[in-house]
JSON list of C-alpha atoms in Angstrom, two decimals:
[
{"chain": "A", "resi": 126, "resn": "MET", "atom": "CA", "xyz": [29.88, 83.22, 3.41]},
{"chain": "A", "resi": 127, "resn": "TYR", "atom": "CA", "xyz": [27.68, 86.26, 2.98]},
{"chain": "A", "resi": 128, "resn": "ARG", "atom": "CA", "xyz": [27.91, 89.87, 4.10]},
{"chain": "A", "resi": 129, "resn": "GLY", "atom": "CA", "xyz": [24.92, 91.03, 6.09]},
{"chain": "A", "resi": 130, "resn": "GLN", "atom": "CA", "xyz": [23.56, 93.59, 8.50]},
{"chain": "A", "resi": 131, "resn": "PHE", "atom": "CA", "xyz": [22.60, 92.78, 12.10]},
{"chain": "A", "resi": 132, "resn": "ARG", "atom": "CA", "xyz": [21.01, 95.72, 13.83]},
{"chain": "A", "resi": 133, "resn": "THR", "atom": "CA", "xyz": [23.57, 98.47, 13.19]},
{"chain": "A", "resi": 134, "resn": "ILE", "atom": "CA", "xyz": [26.68, 96.39, 12.45]},
{"chain": "A", "resi": 135, "resn": "THR", "atom": "CA", "xyz": [28.02, 94.65, 9.37]},
{"chain": "A", "resi": 136, "resn": "VAL", "atom": "CA", "xyz": [28.42, 90.90, 9.91]},
{"chain": "A", "resi": 137, "resn": "ALA", "atom": "CA", "xyz": [29.61, 87.86, 8.03]},
{"chain": "A", "resi": 138, "resn": "VAL", "atom": "CA", "xyz": [26.93, 85.18, 7.71]},
{"chain": "A", "resi": 139, "resn": "LYS", "atom": "CA", "xyz": [28.19, 81.64, 7.36]},
{"chain": "A", "resi": 140, "resn": "THR", "atom": "CA", "xyz": [25.85, 78.93, 6.13]},
{"chain": "A", "resi": 141, "resn": "LEU", "atom": "CA", "xyz": [25.56, 76.24, 3.50]},
{"chain": "A", "resi": 142, "resn": "ARG", "atom": "CA", "xyz": [24.22, 76.88, 0.06]},
{"chain": "A", "resi": 143, "resn": "PRO", "atom": "CA", "xyz": [20.75, 75.36, -0.29]},
{"chain": "A", "resi": 144, "resn": "ASP", "atom": "CA", "xyz": [21.95, 73.18, -3.20]},
{"chain": "A", "resi": 145, "resn": "CYS", "atom": "CA", "xyz": [24.95, 71.72, -1.33]},
{"chain": "A", "resi": 146, "resn": "ARG", "atom": "CA", "xyz": [25.25, 68.00, -2.18]},
{"chain": "A", "resi": 147, "resn": "ALA", "atom": "CA", "xyz": [26.92, 66.98, 1.08]},
{"chain": "A", "resi": 148, "resn": "ALA", "atom": "CA", "xyz": [24.73, 69.19, 3.24]},
{"chain": "A", "resi": 149, "resn": "GLY", "atom": "CA", "xyz": [24.47, 66.66, 6.08]},
{"chain": "A", "resi": 150, "resn": "MET", "atom": "CA", "xyz": [28.20, 66.36, 6.58]},
{"chain": "A", "resi": 151, "resn": "TYR", "atom": "CA", "xyz": [28.84, 70.10, 6.27]},
{"chain": "A", "resi": 152, "resn": "MET", "atom": "CA", "xyz": [25.92, 70.90, 8.56]},
{"chain": "A", "resi": 153, "resn": "ASP", "atom": "CA", "xyz": [27.69, 68.77, 11.18]},
{"chain": "A", "resi": 154, "resn": "PHE", "atom": "CA", "xyz": [30.74, 71.03, 10.74]},
{"chain": "A", "resi": 155, "resn": "LEU", "atom": "CA", "xyz": [28.60, 74.12, 11.42]},
{"chain": "A", "resi": 156, "resn": "TYR", "atom": "CA", "xyz": [27.09, 72.56, 14.55]},
{"chain": "A", "resi": 157, "resn": "CYS", "atom": "CA", "xyz": [30.55, 71.55, 15.79]},
{"chain": "A", "resi": 158, "resn": "GLU", "atom": "CA", "xyz": [31.90, 74.99, 14.98]},
{"chain": "A", "resi": 159, "resn": "THR", "atom": "CA", "xyz": [29.11, 76.54, 17.05]},
{"chain": "A", "resi": 160, "resn": "GLU", "atom": "CA", "xyz": [30.00, 74.27, 19.99]},
{"chain": "A", "resi": 161, "resn": "ILE", "atom": "CA", "xyz": [33.65, 75.31, 19.83]},
{"chain": "A", "resi": 162, "resn": "PHE", "atom": "CA", "xyz": [32.75, 79.00, 19.67]},
{"chain": "A", "resi": 163, "resn": "GLU", "atom": "CA", "xyz": [30.52, 78.62, 22.73]},
{"chain": "A", "resi": 164, "resn": "LEU", "atom": "CA", "xyz": [33.43, 77.15, 24.70]},
{"chain": "A", "resi": 165, "resn": "LEU", "atom": "CA", "xyz": [35.84, 79.97, 23.91]},
{"chain": "A", "resi": 166, "resn": "PRO", "atom": "CA", "xyz": [36.01, 83.29, 25.74]},
{"chain": "A", "resi": 167, "resn": "GLU", "atom": "CA", "xyz": [36.69, 86.32, 23.53]},
{"chain": "A", "resi": 168, "resn": "HIS", "atom": "CA", "xyz": [40.23, 86.87, 22.27]},
{"chain": "A", "resi": 169, "resn": "GLU", "atom": "CA", "xyz": [41.57, 89.57, 19.95]},
{"chain": "A", "resi": 170, "resn": "ASN", "atom": "CA", "xyz": [42.95, 87.03, 17.46]},
{"chain": "A", "resi": 171, "resn": "ILE", "atom": "CA", "xyz": [39.90, 84.75, 17.32]},
{"chain": "A", "resi": 172, "resn": "ILE", "atom": "CA", "xyz": [36.89, 85.68, 15.19]},
{"chain": "A", "resi": 173, "resn": "LYS", "atom": "CA", "xyz": [33.84, 86.54, 17.31]},
{"chain": "A", "resi": 174, "resn": "LEU", "atom": "CA", "xyz": [30.61, 84.59, 17.06]},
{"chain": "A", "resi": 175, "resn": "LEU", "atom": "CA", "xyz": [27.87, 87.20, 17.42]},
{"chain": "A", "resi": 176, "resn": "GLY", "atom": "CA", "xyz": [25.01, 84.74, 17.24]},
{"chain": "A", "resi": 177, "resn": "TYR", "atom": "CA", "xyz": [23.49, 81.84, 15.35]},
{"chain": "A", "resi": 178, "resn": "CYS", "atom": "CA", "xyz": [20.11, 80.51, 14.36]},
{"chain": "A", "resi": 179, "resn": "ASP", "atom": "CA", "xyz": [18.54, 77.53, 12.65]},
{"chain": "A", "resi": 180, "resn": "TRP", "atom": "CA", "xyz": [16.02, 78.24, 9.90]},
{"chain": "A", "resi": 181, "resn": "GLU", "atom": "CA", "xyz": [14.50, 75.84, 7.37]},
{"chain": "A", "resi": 182, "resn": "SER", "atom": "CA", "xyz": [16.93, 73.05, 8.32]},
{"chain": "A", "resi": 183, "resn": "ARG", "atom": "CA", "xyz": [19.95, 75.32, 7.89]},
{"chain": "A", "resi": 184, "resn": "ARG", "atom": "CA", "xyz": [22.30, 76.81, 10.46]},
{"chain": "A", "resi": 185, "resn": "PHE", "atom": "CA", "xyz": [23.38, 80.42, 10.12]},
{"chain": "A", "resi": 186, "resn": "LEU", "atom": "CA", "xyz": [26.39, 81.75, 12.05]},
{"chain": "A", "resi": 187, "resn": "LEU", "atom": "CA", "xyz": [26.69, 85.51, 12.49]},
{"chain": "A", "resi": 188, "resn": "LEU", "atom": "CA", "xyz": [30.38, 86.33, 12.73]},
{"chain": "A", "resi": 189, "resn": "GLU", "atom": "CA", "xyz": [32.44, 89.46, 13.15]},
{"chain": "A", "resi": 190, "resn": "PHE", "atom": "CA", "xyz": [33.03, 91.00, 9.71]},
{"chain": "A", "resi": 191, "resn": "CYS", "atom": "CA", "xyz": [36.70, 91.35, 8.71]},
{"chain": "A", "resi": 192, "resn": "ASN", "atom": "CA", "xyz": [36.94, 93.98, 6.00]},
{"chain": "A", "resi": 193, "resn": "LEU", "atom": "CA", "xyz": [40.21, 92.80, 4.40]},
{"chain": "A", "resi": 194, "resn": "GLY", "atom": "CA", "xyz": [39.11, 89.19, 3.86]},
{"chain": "A", "resi": 195, "resn": "SER", "atom": "CA", "xyz": [41.39, 86.18, 4.22]},
{"chain": "A", "resi": 196, "resn": "LEU", "atom": "CA", "xyz": [45.12, 86.40, 4.73]},
{"chain": "A", "resi": 197, "resn": "LEU", "atom": "CA", "xyz": [45.55, 84.11, 1.71]},
{"chain": "A", "resi": 198, "resn": "ASN", "atom": "CA", "xyz": [43.69, 86.48, -0.62]},
{"chain": "A", "resi": 199, "resn": "PHE", "atom": "CA", "xyz": [45.35, 89.54, 0.90]},
{"chain": "A", "resi": 200, "resn": "LEU", "atom": "CA", "xyz": [48.83, 88.13, 0.30]},
{"chain": "A", "resi": 201, "resn": "THR", "atom": "CA", "xyz": [48.02, 86.75, -3.14]},
{"chain": "A", "resi": 202, "resn": "ASN", "atom": "CA", "xyz": [46.30, 89.89, -4.43]},
{"chain": "A", "resi": 203, "resn": "ASN", "atom": "CA", "xyz": [48.95, 92.30, -3.18]},
{"chain": "A", "resi": 204, "resn": "ARG", "atom": "CA", "xyz": [52.23, 90.65, -4.05]},
{"chain": "A", "resi": 205, "resn": "PHE", "atom": "CA", "xyz": [54.82, 91.75, -6.49]},
{"chain": "A", "resi": 206, "resn": "ARG", "atom": "CA", "xyz": [58.43, 90.85, -6.93]},
{"chain": "A", "resi": 207, "resn": "GLU", "atom": "CA", "xyz": [61.32, 93.14, -7.42]},
{"chain": "A", "resi": 208, "resn": "GLY", "atom": "CA", "xyz": [64.26, 90.95, -8.30]},
{"chain": "A", "resi": 209, "resn": "PRO", "atom": "CA", "xyz": [64.64, 87.98, -6.00]},
{"chain": "A", "resi": 210, "resn": "GLU", "atom": "CA", "xyz": [62.81, 89.64, -3.07]},
{"chain": "A", "resi": 211, "resn": "TYR", "atom": "CA", "xyz": [59.37, 90.95, -2.33]},
{"chain": "A", "resi": 212, "resn": "GLY", "atom": "CA", "xyz": [59.14, 94.70, -1.82]},
{"chain": "A", "resi": 213, "resn": "ASN", "atom": "CA", "xyz": [56.58, 96.79, 0.01]},
{"chain": "A", "resi": 214, "resn": "LEU", "atom": "CA", "xyz": [53.23, 95.60, -1.14]},
{"chain": "A", "resi": 215, "resn": "PRO", "atom": "CA", "xyz": [50.55, 98.30, -1.50]},
{"chain": "A", "resi": 216, "resn": "ASN", "atom": "CA", "xyz": [46.98, 97.14, -1.91]},
{"chain": "A", "resi": 217, "resn": "SER", "atom": "CA", "xyz": [43.74, 98.66, -3.10]},
{"chain": "A", "resi": 218, "resn": "GLU", "atom": "CA", "xyz": [42.89, 99.95, 0.39]},
{"chain": "A", "resi": 219, "resn": "GLY", "atom": "CA", "xyz": [45.95, 102.19, 0.26]},
{"chain": "A", "resi": 220, "resn": "LEU", "atom": "CA", "xyz": [47.67, 100.02, 2.85]},
{"chain": "A", "resi": 221, "resn": "ALA", "atom": "CA", "xyz": [51.12, 98.61, 2.45]},
{"chain": "A", "resi": 222, "resn": "TYR", "atom": "CA", "xyz": [52.59, 95.65, 4.18]},
{"chain": "A", "resi": 223, "resn": "THR", "atom": "CA", "xyz": [56.23, 95.05, 4.82]},
{"chain": "A", "resi": 224, "resn": "TYR", "atom": "CA", "xyz": [58.30, 92.26, 6.31]},
{"chain": "A", "resi": 225, "resn": "ASN", "atom": "CA", "xyz": [57.44, 93.70, 9.73]},
{"chain": "A", "resi": 226, "resn": "ASN", "atom": "CA", "xyz": [53.74, 93.43, 8.90]},
{"chain": "A", "resi": 227, "resn": "LEU", "atom": "CA", "xyz": [54.22, 89.82, 7.83]},
{"chain": "A", "resi": 228, "resn": "LEU", "atom": "CA", "xyz": [56.02, 89.07, 11.10]},
{"chain": "A", "resi": 229, "resn": "ASN", "atom": "CA", "xyz": [53.21, 90.78, 12.97]},
{"chain": "A", "resi": 230, "resn": "PHE", "atom": "CA", "xyz": [50.63, 88.58, 11.21]},
{"chain": "A", "resi": 231, "resn": "ALA", "atom": "CA", "xyz": [52.66, 85.50, 12.18]},
{"chain": "A", "resi": 232, "resn": "HIS", "atom": "CA", "xyz": [52.88, 86.70, 15.79]},
{"chain": "A", "resi": 233, "resn": "GLN", "atom": "CA", "xyz": [49.13, 87.37, 15.97]},
{"chain": "A", "resi": 234, "resn": "ILE", "atom": "CA", "xyz": [48.30, 83.95, 14.51]},
{"chain": "A", "resi": 235, "resn": "ALA", "atom": "CA", "xyz": [50.68, 82.27, 16.96]},
{"chain": "A", "resi": 236, "resn": "THR", "atom": "CA", "xyz": [49.08, 84.22, 19.82]},
{"chain": "A", "resi": 237, "resn": "GLY", "atom": "CA", "xyz": [45.64, 83.03, 18.71]},
{"chain": "A", "resi": 238, "resn": "ALA", "atom": "CA", "xyz": [46.84, 79.43, 18.39]},
{"chain": "A", "resi": 239, "resn": "GLU", "atom": "CA", "xyz": [48.46, 79.62, 21.84]},
{"chain": "A", "resi": 240, "resn": "PHE", "atom": "CA", "xyz": [45.15, 80.88, 23.24]},
{"chain": "A", "resi": 241, "resn": "LEU", "atom": "CA", "xyz": [43.30, 77.97, 21.61]},
{"chain": "A", "resi": 242, "resn": "ALA", "atom": "CA", "xyz": [45.78, 75.52, 23.14]},
{"chain": "A", "resi": 243, "resn": "SER", "atom": "CA", "xyz": [45.31, 77.12, 26.56]},
{"chain": "A", "resi": 244, "resn": "GLN", "atom": "CA", "xyz": [41.56, 76.49, 26.15]},
{"chain": "A", "resi": 245, "resn": "GLY", "atom": "CA", "xyz": [42.14, 72.86, 25.16]},
{"chain": "A", "resi": 246, "resn": "VAL", "atom": "CA", "xyz": [41.14, 73.34, 21.51]},
{"chain": "A", "resi": 247, "resn": "VAL", "atom": "CA", "xyz": [42.99, 72.05, 18.44]},
{"chain": "A", "resi": 248, "resn": "HIS", "atom": "CA", "xyz": [42.01, 74.01, 15.33]},
{"chain": "A", "resi": 249, "resn": "ALA", "atom": "CA", "xyz": [43.03, 71.18, 12.95]},
{"chain": "A", "resi": 250, "resn": "ASP", "atom": "CA", "xyz": [42.91, 73.38, 9.82]},
{"chain": "A", "resi": 251, "resn": "LEU", "atom": "CA", "xyz": [45.01, 76.45, 10.58]},
{"chain": "A", "resi": 252, "resn": "ALA", "atom": "CA", "xyz": [45.97, 77.91, 7.20]},
{"chain": "A", "resi": 253, "resn": "CYS", "atom": "CA", "xyz": [46.09, 81.34, 5.52]},
{"chain": "A", "resi": 254, "resn": "ARG", "atom": "CA", "xyz": [42.61, 80.76, 4.11]},
{"chain": "A", "resi": 255, "resn": "ASN", "atom": "CA", "xyz": [41.31, 80.43, 7.70]},
{"chain": "A", "resi": 256, "resn": "VAL", "atom": "CA", "xyz": [42.82, 83.68, 8.97]},
{"chain": "A", "resi": 257, "resn": "LEU", "atom": "CA", "xyz": [40.83, 86.85, 8.37]},
{"chain": "A", "resi": 258, "resn": "LEU", "atom": "CA", "xyz": [42.17, 90.39, 8.52]},
{"chain": "A", "resi": 259, "resn": "LEU", "atom": "CA", "xyz": [40.42, 93.30, 10.16]},
{"chain": "A", "resi": 260, "resn": "HIS", "atom": "CA", "xyz": [41.62, 96.83, 9.37]},
{"chain": "A", "resi": 261, "resn": "SER", "atom": "CA", "xyz": [40.78, 99.00, 12.33]},
{"chain": "A", "resi": 262, "resn": "ASP", "atom": "CA", "xyz": [42.32, 102.15, 13.80]},
{"chain": "A", "resi": 263, "resn": "ALA", "atom": "CA", "xyz": [45.35, 102.05, 11.45]},
{"chain": "A", "resi": 264, "resn": "ASN", "atom": "CA", "xyz": [46.10, 98.46, 12.57]},
{"chain": "A", "resi": 265, "resn": "ILE", "atom": "CA", "xyz": [45.54, 95.17, 10.82]},
{"chain": "A", "resi": 266, "resn": "VAL", "atom": "CA", "xyz": [44.43, 92.42, 13.19]},
{"chain": "A", "resi": 267, "resn": "ALA", "atom": "CA", "xyz": [44.70, 88.76, 12.18]},
{"chain": "A", "resi": 268, "resn": "LYS", "atom": "CA", "xyz": [41.81, 86.59, 13.41]},
{"chain": "A", "resi": 269, "resn": "ILE", "atom": "CA", "xyz": [41.62, 82.81, 13.29]},
{"chain": "A", "resi": 270, "resn": "THR", "atom": "CA", "xyz": [38.35, 81.50, 11.90]},
{"chain": "A", "resi": 271, "resn": "ASP", "atom": "CA", "xyz": [36.69, 78.30, 10.59]},
{"chain": "A", "resi": 272, "resn": "PHE", "atom": "CA", "xyz": [36.45, 75.95, 13.55]},
{"chain": "A", "resi": 273, "resn": "GLY", "atom": "CA", "xyz": [34.51, 73.27, 11.64]},
{"chain": "A", "resi": 274, "resn": "LEU", "atom": "CA", "xyz": [37.31, 70.71, 12.07]},
{"chain": "A", "resi": 275, "resn": "ALA", "atom": "CA", "xyz": [38.35, 71.83, 15.55]},
{"chain": "A", "resi": 276, "resn": "HIS", "atom": "CA", "xyz": [38.48, 69.43, 18.47]},
{"chain": "A", "resi": 277, "resn": "LYS", "atom": "CA", "xyz": [38.09, 69.99, 22.19]},
{"chain": "A", "resi": 278, "resn": "LEU", "atom": "CA", "xyz": [40.80, 68.03, 23.96]},
{"chain": "A", "resi": 279, "resn": "ILE", "atom": "CA", "xyz": [40.42, 65.86, 26.98]},
{"chain": "A", "resi": 280, "resn": "GLU", "atom": "CA", "xyz": [43.37, 65.24, 29.23]},
{"chain": "A", "resi": 281, "resn": "CYS", "atom": "CA", "xyz": [45.14, 62.21, 27.91]},
{"chain": "A", "resi": 282, "resn": "PRO", "atom": "CA", "xyz": [48.72, 61.47, 26.95]},
{"chain": "A", "resi": 283, "resn": "THR", "atom": "CA", "xyz": [48.47, 61.01, 23.17]},
{"chain": "A", "resi": 284, "resn": "TYR", "atom": "CA", "xyz": [46.63, 62.21, 20.08]},
{"chain": "A", "resi": 285, "resn": "THR", "atom": "CA", "xyz": [45.50, 59.55, 17.66]},
{"chain": "A", "resi": 286, "resn": "ARG", "atom": "CA", "xyz": [43.58, 60.05, 14.47]},
{"chain": "A", "resi": 287, "resn": "ARG", "atom": "CA", "xyz": [41.88, 57.24, 12.66]},
{"chain": "A", "resi": 288, "resn": "SER", "atom": "CA", "xyz": [40.30, 58.56, 9.49]},
{"chain": "A", "resi": 289, "resn": "GLU", "atom": "CA", "xyz": [37.42, 56.07, 9.50]},
{"chain": "A", "resi": 290, "resn": "GLU", "atom": "CA", "xyz": [36.53, 57.07, 13.07]},
{"chain": "A", "resi": 291, "resn": "ARG", "atom": "CA", "xyz": [37.16, 60.78, 12.73]},
{"chain": "A", "resi": 292, "resn": "ARG", "atom": "CA", "xyz": [34.26, 62.89, 13.90]},
{"chain": "A", "resi": 293, "resn": "VAL", "atom": "CA", "xyz": [34.41, 66.65, 13.93]},
{"chain": "A", "resi": 294, "resn": "GLY", "atom": "CA", "xyz": [33.85, 68.46, 17.18]},
{"chain": "A", "resi": 295, "resn": "LYS", "atom": "CA", "xyz": [34.22, 65.31, 19.23]},
{"chain": "A", "resi": 296, "resn": "GLU", "atom": "CA", "xyz": [36.72, 65.20, 22.01]},
{"chain": "A", "resi": 297, "resn": "CYS", "atom": "CA", "xyz": [40.06, 63.76, 20.99]},
{"chain": "A", "resi": 298, "resn": "ARG", "atom": "CA", "xyz": [43.27, 62.89, 22.73]},
{"chain": "A", "resi": 299, "resn": "CYS", "atom": "CA", "xyz": [46.38, 64.93, 22.13]},
{"chain": "A", "resi": 300, "resn": "ARG", "atom": "CA", "xyz": [49.82, 65.44, 23.60]},
{"chain": "A", "resi": 301, "resn": "TRP", "atom": "CA", "xyz": [51.80, 68.47, 22.56]},
{"chain": "A", "resi": 302, "resn": "SER", "atom": "CA", "xyz": [53.66, 71.19, 24.34]},
{"chain": "A", "resi": 303, "resn": "PRO", "atom": "CA", "xyz": [57.05, 72.86, 24.27]},
{"chain": "A", "resi": 304, "resn": "ASP", "atom": "CA", "xyz": [58.07, 70.47, 27.07]},
{"chain": "A", "resi": 305, "resn": "HIS", "atom": "CA", "xyz": [57.80, 67.33, 24.90]}
]
């Protein structure tokens, strides 16, 4: 992931390093990720794809830049313990997050995941490392990213995964909902 400039805005540029040993497999992830992004309408808690291009056998995704980085790094870099509990956690940006902030992050991630489900998409790798934080207008917005392992669902009663047949970005069968 690189930081770049596109016209007048700062963007994140996602691509493979030229020396990547498994470039073929990871390039498939980028192509599948592009397909998933193209299926999704915009949502506040989903990272925005601003554009993409192929150059010298490499795919480049231009993504919305999130100035606080991943939720994993944000939590790891800004933690401290006071006795058996975590206290308010100031960070280098002068921000502080509290239990309410943590609950808000969880709510935003759940809202994004619910949106993905409503669009028939399973993220398949939803983790703190794949949630980016954008500090804007005194708010911190959590955005789900990294759709390289995501699947578009087709209507069918069950989800089955066979590791030897697993193909990223391919349609898969899944059954999940609060009703089951």
